[in-house]
Short mmCIF file of C-alpha atoms in Angstrom, two decimals:
data_model
loop_
_atom_site.label_atom_id
_atom_site.label_comp_id
_atom_site.label_asym_id
_atom_site.label_seq_id
_atom_site.Cartn_x
_atom_site.Cartn_y
_atom_site.Cartn_z
CA MET A 271 36.48 -8.02 -7.19
CA SER A 272 38.13 -9.65 -9.99
CA SER A 273 37.87 -8.03 -13.14
CA VAL A 274 35.64 -10.11 -16.21
CA ASN A 275 38.32 -11.21 -18.49
CA ALA A 276 37.10 -11.02 -21.69
CA ALA A 277 38.52 -14.09 -22.78
CA SER A 278 36.79 -16.24 -20.28
CA PRO A 279 34.67 -19.00 -21.72
CA PRO A 280 31.18 -18.47 -23.21
CA ALA A 281 28.45 -17.97 -20.30
CA PRO A 282 26.23 -21.00 -20.04
CA PRO A 283 22.95 -20.60 -21.96
CA ILE A 284 20.04 -18.29 -20.29
CA PRO A 285 17.23 -21.06 -18.68
CA ASP A 286 13.93 -21.10 -19.89
CA GLY A 287 11.51 -18.77 -17.98
CA VAL A 288 13.87 -15.83 -17.54
CA PRO A 289 12.97 -12.70 -19.09
CA ARG A 290 14.32 -10.54 -21.61
CA ARG A 291 16.07 -7.50 -21.08
CA ASP A 292 14.14 -5.12 -22.63
CA ALA A 293 10.87 -6.25 -20.98
CA VAL A 294 12.73 -6.18 -17.50
CA MET A 295 13.92 -2.54 -17.93
CA ALA A 296 10.86 -1.29 -19.27
CA ARG A 297 9.72 -2.28 -15.87
CA ALA A 298 12.40 -1.12 -14.18
CA SER A 299 12.13 2.10 -15.66
CA GLY A 300 8.83 3.01 -15.58
CA GLU A 301 8.19 1.57 -11.65
CA ASN A 302 11.29 2.65 -9.85
CA PHE A 303 12.43 6.39 -11.63
CA PRO A 304 10.95 9.12 -10.65
CA VAL A 305 11.04 12.86 -12.13
CA ALA A 306 14.12 13.58 -9.51
CA MET A 307 16.41 11.11 -11.04
CA ARG A 308 15.93 12.16 -14.64
CA LEU A 309 17.91 15.03 -12.97
CA LEU A 310 20.94 13.09 -12.11
CA PRO A 311 24.72 12.97 -13.74
CA PRO A 312 23.82 10.39 -16.83
CA ASP A 313 26.49 8.26 -15.09
CA VAL A 314 24.58 7.71 -11.95
CA ARG A 315 21.69 7.23 -13.78
CA ARG A 316 23.13 4.65 -15.82
CA HIS A 317 24.41 2.48 -12.73
CA LEU A 318 20.56 3.11 -11.02
CA LEU A 319 18.87 1.59 -13.73
CA ALA A 320 21.94 -0.94 -13.88
CA VAL A 321 20.70 -1.81 -10.16
CA TYR A 322 16.83 -1.63 -10.62
CA GLY A 323 17.21 -3.65 -13.46
CA PHE A 324 18.87 -6.38 -11.28
CA ALA A 325 15.81 -5.99 -8.39
CA ARG A 326 13.29 -6.34 -11.39
CA LEU A 327 14.99 -9.63 -12.71
CA VAL A 328 14.77 -10.80 -9.48
CA ASP A 329 11.45 -10.20 -8.69
CA GLU A 330 10.09 -11.34 -12.03
CA LEU A 331 11.96 -14.44 -11.25
CA GLY A 332 10.33 -14.76 -8.07
CA ASP A 333 6.66 -13.65 -8.60
CA ALA A 334 5.76 -14.40 -12.60
CA ALA A 335 8.32 -16.99 -14.03
CA GLU A 336 6.96 -20.29 -15.04
CA GLY A 337 8.70 -23.40 -14.51
CA ASP A 338 10.63 -23.92 -10.81
CA ARG A 339 11.28 -20.68 -9.49
CA LEU A 340 13.47 -21.35 -7.04
CA ALA A 341 15.97 -23.31 -10.14
CA LEU A 342 15.50 -20.12 -11.38
CA LEU A 343 16.80 -18.03 -8.63
CA ASP A 344 19.60 -20.40 -7.75
CA TRP A 345 20.87 -19.96 -11.38
CA LEU A 346 20.73 -15.90 -10.71
CA ASP A 347 22.96 -16.39 -7.78
CA ASP A 348 25.02 -18.31 -9.70
CA GLU A 349 25.14 -15.15 -12.17
CA VAL A 350 26.16 -12.62 -9.56
CA SER A 351 28.91 -15.66 -8.56
CA ALA A 352 30.33 -14.72 -12.00
CA ILE A 353 30.31 -11.28 -11.66
CA TYR A 354 32.55 -11.33 -8.52
CA ALA A 355 34.67 -14.28 -9.77
CA GLY A 356 35.54 -12.57 -12.79
CA ARG A 357 33.64 -14.53 -15.11
CA VAL A 358 31.02 -13.33 -17.94
CA PRO A 359 27.43 -13.42 -16.99
CA ALA A 360 24.96 -14.78 -19.56
CA HIS A 361 21.83 -12.21 -19.13
CA PRO A 362 22.41 -8.78 -20.31
CA ILE A 363 21.11 -7.59 -17.65
CA MET A 364 24.07 -9.03 -15.62
CA ARG A 365 26.62 -8.47 -17.68
CA ARG A 366 25.29 -4.39 -17.82
CA LEU A 367 25.65 -4.64 -14.08
CA VAL A 368 29.31 -5.63 -13.81
CA ALA A 369 30.67 -1.82 -14.61
CA THR A 370 27.77 -1.04 -11.90
CA VAL A 371 29.72 -3.20 -9.30
CA ARG A 372 33.29 -2.01 -10.36
CA ALA A 373 32.53 1.45 -10.72
CA ALA A 374 30.37 1.74 -6.83
CA ASP A 375 32.40 -0.81 -5.08
CA ILE A 376 29.14 -2.62 -4.15
CA PRO A 377 29.72 -5.57 -2.41
CA ASP A 378 27.71 -9.26 -3.25
CA GLU A 379 25.45 -9.09 -0.17
CA PRO A 380 22.60 -6.75 -1.10
CA PHE A 381 22.26 -8.92 -4.32
CA ARG A 382 22.17 -12.32 -2.42
CA ARG A 383 19.82 -10.63 0.11
CA LEU A 384 17.42 -9.55 -2.66
CA ILE A 385 17.61 -13.24 -3.98
CA GLN A 386 16.91 -14.45 -0.42
CA ALA A 387 13.46 -12.37 -0.37
CA ASN A 388 12.47 -14.09 -3.43
CA ARG A 389 13.14 -17.68 -2.46
CA GLN A 390 11.39 -17.02 0.92
CA ASP A 391 8.52 -15.62 -1.33
CA GLN A 392 8.27 -19.20 -2.57
CA THR A 393 7.56 -21.02 1.23
CA VAL A 394 6.69 -18.56 3.48
CA HIS A 395 3.24 -16.94 2.61
CA ALA A 396 2.33 -15.07 5.96
CA TYR A 397 4.18 -13.68 8.92
CA GLU A 398 3.17 -14.07 12.60
CA THR A 399 4.19 -10.52 13.46
CA PHE A 400 5.31 -6.89 12.45
CA GLU A 401 9.37 -7.73 13.42
CA ASP A 402 9.32 -10.92 11.47
CA LEU A 403 7.50 -8.32 8.41
CA VAL A 404 10.61 -5.85 8.95
CA GLY A 405 13.21 -9.02 8.74
CA TYR A 406 11.73 -9.92 5.39
CA CYS A 407 11.76 -6.09 4.07
CA GLU A 408 15.52 -6.12 5.04
CA LEU A 409 15.65 -8.98 2.24
CA SER A 410 13.50 -7.20 -0.14
CA ALA A 411 13.98 -3.88 0.09
CA ASN A 412 16.76 -2.57 2.37
CA PRO A 413 19.30 -3.72 0.06
CA VAL A 414 18.21 -1.39 -3.10
CA GLY A 415 19.09 1.50 -0.76
CA ARG A 416 22.24 0.40 0.26
CA MET A 417 23.11 -0.28 -3.41
CA VAL A 418 21.97 3.51 -4.05
CA LEU A 419 24.04 4.83 -1.33
CA HIS A 420 27.07 3.13 -3.04
CA VAL A 421 26.36 4.47 -6.37
CA PHE A 422 26.03 7.79 -4.74
CA GLY A 423 29.62 7.49 -3.38
CA ALA A 424 27.41 8.10 0.14
CA PHE A 425 27.96 4.71 2.18
CA THR A 426 27.95 5.44 5.89
CA PRO A 427 26.22 3.80 8.99
CA GLU A 428 24.13 6.63 9.99
CA ARG A 429 23.08 7.00 6.45
CA VAL A 430 22.56 3.37 5.76
CA TRP A 431 19.99 3.21 8.97
CA LEU A 432 18.03 6.46 7.39
CA SER A 433 17.77 4.36 4.01
CA ASP A 434 16.41 0.98 5.33
CA GLN A 435 13.83 3.24 7.26
CA ILE A 436 12.71 4.63 3.90
CA CYS A 437 13.17 1.52 2.30
CA THR A 438 11.30 -0.78 4.79
CA GLY A 439 8.31 2.11 4.88
CA LEU A 440 7.98 2.25 1.43
CA GLN A 441 8.04 -1.81 1.10
CA LEU A 442 4.97 -1.43 3.46
CA VAL A 443 3.55 0.66 1.31
CA GLU A 444 3.51 -1.23 -1.27
CA HIS A 445 1.93 -4.56 0.89
CA TRP A 446 -0.58 -2.08 2.23
CA GLN A 447 -1.53 -0.84 -1.71
CA ASP A 448 -1.77 -4.79 -3.04
CA ILE A 449 -3.70 -7.00 -0.08
CA ALA A 450 -6.17 -8.36 -2.33
CA GLU A 451 -3.80 -9.17 -5.17
CA ASP A 452 -0.84 -10.66 -2.63
CA TYR A 453 -3.91 -12.91 -1.19
CA ASP A 454 -4.84 -13.95 -4.37
CA SER A 455 -1.35 -15.07 -5.18
CA GLY A 456 -1.29 -16.85 -1.89
CA ARG A 457 0.37 -14.14 0.41
CA VAL A 458 -0.33 -12.06 3.55
CA TYR A 459 1.61 -9.47 4.60
CA VAL A 460 -0.13 -8.24 7.25
CA PRO A 461 0.91 -9.77 10.36
CA ARG A 462 -1.09 -12.23 12.07
CA GLU A 463 -0.70 -10.35 15.54
CA ASP A 464 -2.50 -7.47 14.16
CA LEU A 465 -4.99 -9.02 12.29
CA GLU A 466 -5.81 -10.80 15.84
CA ARG A 467 -5.59 -7.08 17.43
CA PHE A 468 -8.43 -5.73 14.76
CA ASP A 469 -10.39 -8.86 14.58
CA CYS A 470 -9.89 -9.33 11.09
CA ARG A 471 -9.97 -12.52 9.19
CA THR A 472 -8.26 -13.10 5.70
CA GLU A 473 -10.89 -14.76 4.06
CA ASP A 474 -12.52 -11.06 3.87
CA PHE A 475 -9.40 -10.39 1.76
CA GLY A 476 -10.63 -12.75 -1.03
CA LEU A 477 -14.15 -11.27 -0.77
CA ARG A 478 -12.89 -8.14 -1.22
CA VAL A 479 -15.21 -7.57 2.20
CA THR A 480 -14.13 -4.20 3.73
CA THR A 481 -15.22 -4.22 7.22
CA PRO A 482 -15.37 -0.98 10.08
CA GLU A 483 -12.54 -3.85 11.36
CA PHE A 484 -10.44 -3.89 8.57
CA ARG A 485 -10.58 0.01 7.75
CA GLU A 486 -9.18 0.35 11.44
CA LEU A 487 -6.72 -1.91 10.63
CA MET A 488 -5.38 -0.48 7.56
CA ALA A 489 -5.38 3.10 9.34
CA PHE A 490 -2.74 1.65 12.18
CA GLU A 491 -0.28 0.28 9.17
CA VAL A 492 -0.92 3.32 7.11
CA ASP A 493 0.26 5.26 10.35
CA ARG A 494 3.08 2.61 10.83
CA ALA A 495 4.51 3.12 7.69
CA GLU A 496 4.17 6.75 7.49
CA ALA A 497 6.08 6.65 10.68
CA LEU A 498 9.09 4.98 9.01
CA LEU A 499 9.12 7.16 6.10
CA ASP A 500 8.94 10.30 8.65
CA ARG A 501 12.05 8.83 10.50
CA GLY A 502 14.22 8.04 7.37
CA ALA A 503 13.06 11.14 5.58
CA PRO A 504 16.52 13.52 7.13
CA LEU A 505 18.48 11.57 4.55
CA SER A 506 17.72 13.88 1.63
CA ARG A 507 19.32 16.30 3.47
CA LEU A 508 22.73 14.65 4.35
CA LEU A 509 23.22 14.31 0.63
CA PRO A 510 24.12 17.00 -1.97
CA GLY A 511 21.97 18.57 -4.54
CA THR A 512 19.79 16.13 -6.79
CA TYR A 513 21.22 13.27 -4.93
CA GLY A 514 18.89 14.56 -1.41
CA LEU A 515 16.25 15.77 -4.03
CA ALA A 516 15.94 11.75 -5.72
CA ILE A 517 15.99 10.05 -2.15
CA ALA A 518 13.07 13.39 -1.31
CA ALA A 519 11.04 12.04 -4.16
CA PHE A 520 10.93 8.29 -3.09
CA THR A 521 9.87 9.49 0.03
CA GLU A 522 7.24 11.78 -0.80
CA GLY A 523 5.95 9.42 -3.42
CA GLY A 524 5.32 6.79 -0.44
CA ARG A 525 3.52 9.46 1.32
CA ALA A 526 1.08 10.03 -1.58
CA ALA A 527 0.41 6.40 -2.01
CA LEU A 528 -0.48 6.57 2.25
CA HIS A 529 -2.99 9.58 1.35
CA ALA A 530 -4.38 7.68 -1.69
CA ILE A 531 -5.10 5.26 0.77
CA ARG A 532 -6.60 7.26 3.34
CA ASP A 533 -8.27 9.23 0.67
CA ALA A 534 -10.31 5.87 -0.18
CA ASP A 535 -11.10 5.49 3.36
CA TYR A 536 -9.07 2.10 3.68
CA ASP A 537 -10.95 0.13 1.42
CA VAL A 538 -8.02 -1.52 -0.45
CA LEU A 539 -9.85 -4.64 -1.03
CA GLY A 540 -12.32 -3.22 -4.11
CA ARG A 541 -9.18 -1.90 -5.87
CA ALA A 542 -5.96 -0.57 -4.94
CA PRO A 543 -5.56 3.17 -4.01
CA ARG A 544 -2.82 4.49 -6.50
CA PRO A 545 -1.86 8.59 -6.14
CA THR A 546 -4.13 10.69 -8.08
CA LEU A 547 -2.58 14.07 -9.95
CA ARG A 548 -3.66 15.86 -7.07
CA HIS A 549 -1.86 13.54 -4.47
CA LYS A 550 1.27 13.66 -6.96
CA ALA A 551 0.98 17.88 -7.17
CA ARG A 552 1.02 17.67 -3.45
CA ALA A 553 4.20 15.73 -3.08
CA ALA A 554 6.09 17.76 -6.13
CA ARG A 555 4.92 20.87 -3.71
CA ALA A 556 6.81 19.39 -1.07
CA LEU A 557 10.00 18.45 -2.82
CA ALA A 558 9.87 22.39 -4.22
CA ARG A 559 9.72 23.30 -0.79
CA LEU A 560 12.58 21.39 0.29
CA TRP A 561 14.71 22.74 -2.23
CA MET A 562 13.68 26.10 -1.83
CA SER A 563 15.44 25.45 1.57
CA TRP A 564 18.49 24.24 0.64
#
């Protein structure tokens, strides 16, 4: 990658509708930074925050920005191009990302994929099959895990495959928690084939009607997400020390959310179940057992 030239011409102005750095980073650090991450070396933690800041900025543009979201996502794509062309990006989050891209040797593909996922959200509002939904997760979730592996200096095909299982599983967990909220935003991530299999209607999402059939559907989806987390869990043992613990923390966080859905008897329409202190304590015990076994 070409280095950014300090003598490059000034970056173009940031468009209206793009959130400020402080607002984006507050959400990135609060939502994505488990306790285990704070045990990592400061430089690694700094690079991870840069990656999560970018991911949060993409989601803000795709989910909440006022105005032409596709145009804003095109602008962000140009910001990525600026980094790899050696130009100075306009947004502070993107300028911070330059050092991370250089230090971790991250290619542009995962950044482009996250942007493409949010473009897809503007035009695709439902998924026919589970395979279609997994394809969306390959754009919206898996790239983050791959960037984390680059930051850890641990990018190998075996680890990438395991990371993809975890990231897809975590994305599904979020979808199942937020079915009602997503429906209100005009999106349905439950595959149509699954709705038909369990004789469920999307109209019930808007009415907040939790039928016995819907509970069966959610039990099926929760089990499927958990299977993905289980499949990817060995990644934590392939990474040293706190790197592995950080990955395990993400995985256990996903499991805690799934336990919360089960304990709510799969009623995710009345409210979005979130892990309680009891669920978090269970996850903490699992992490402690893992740490002691190393």
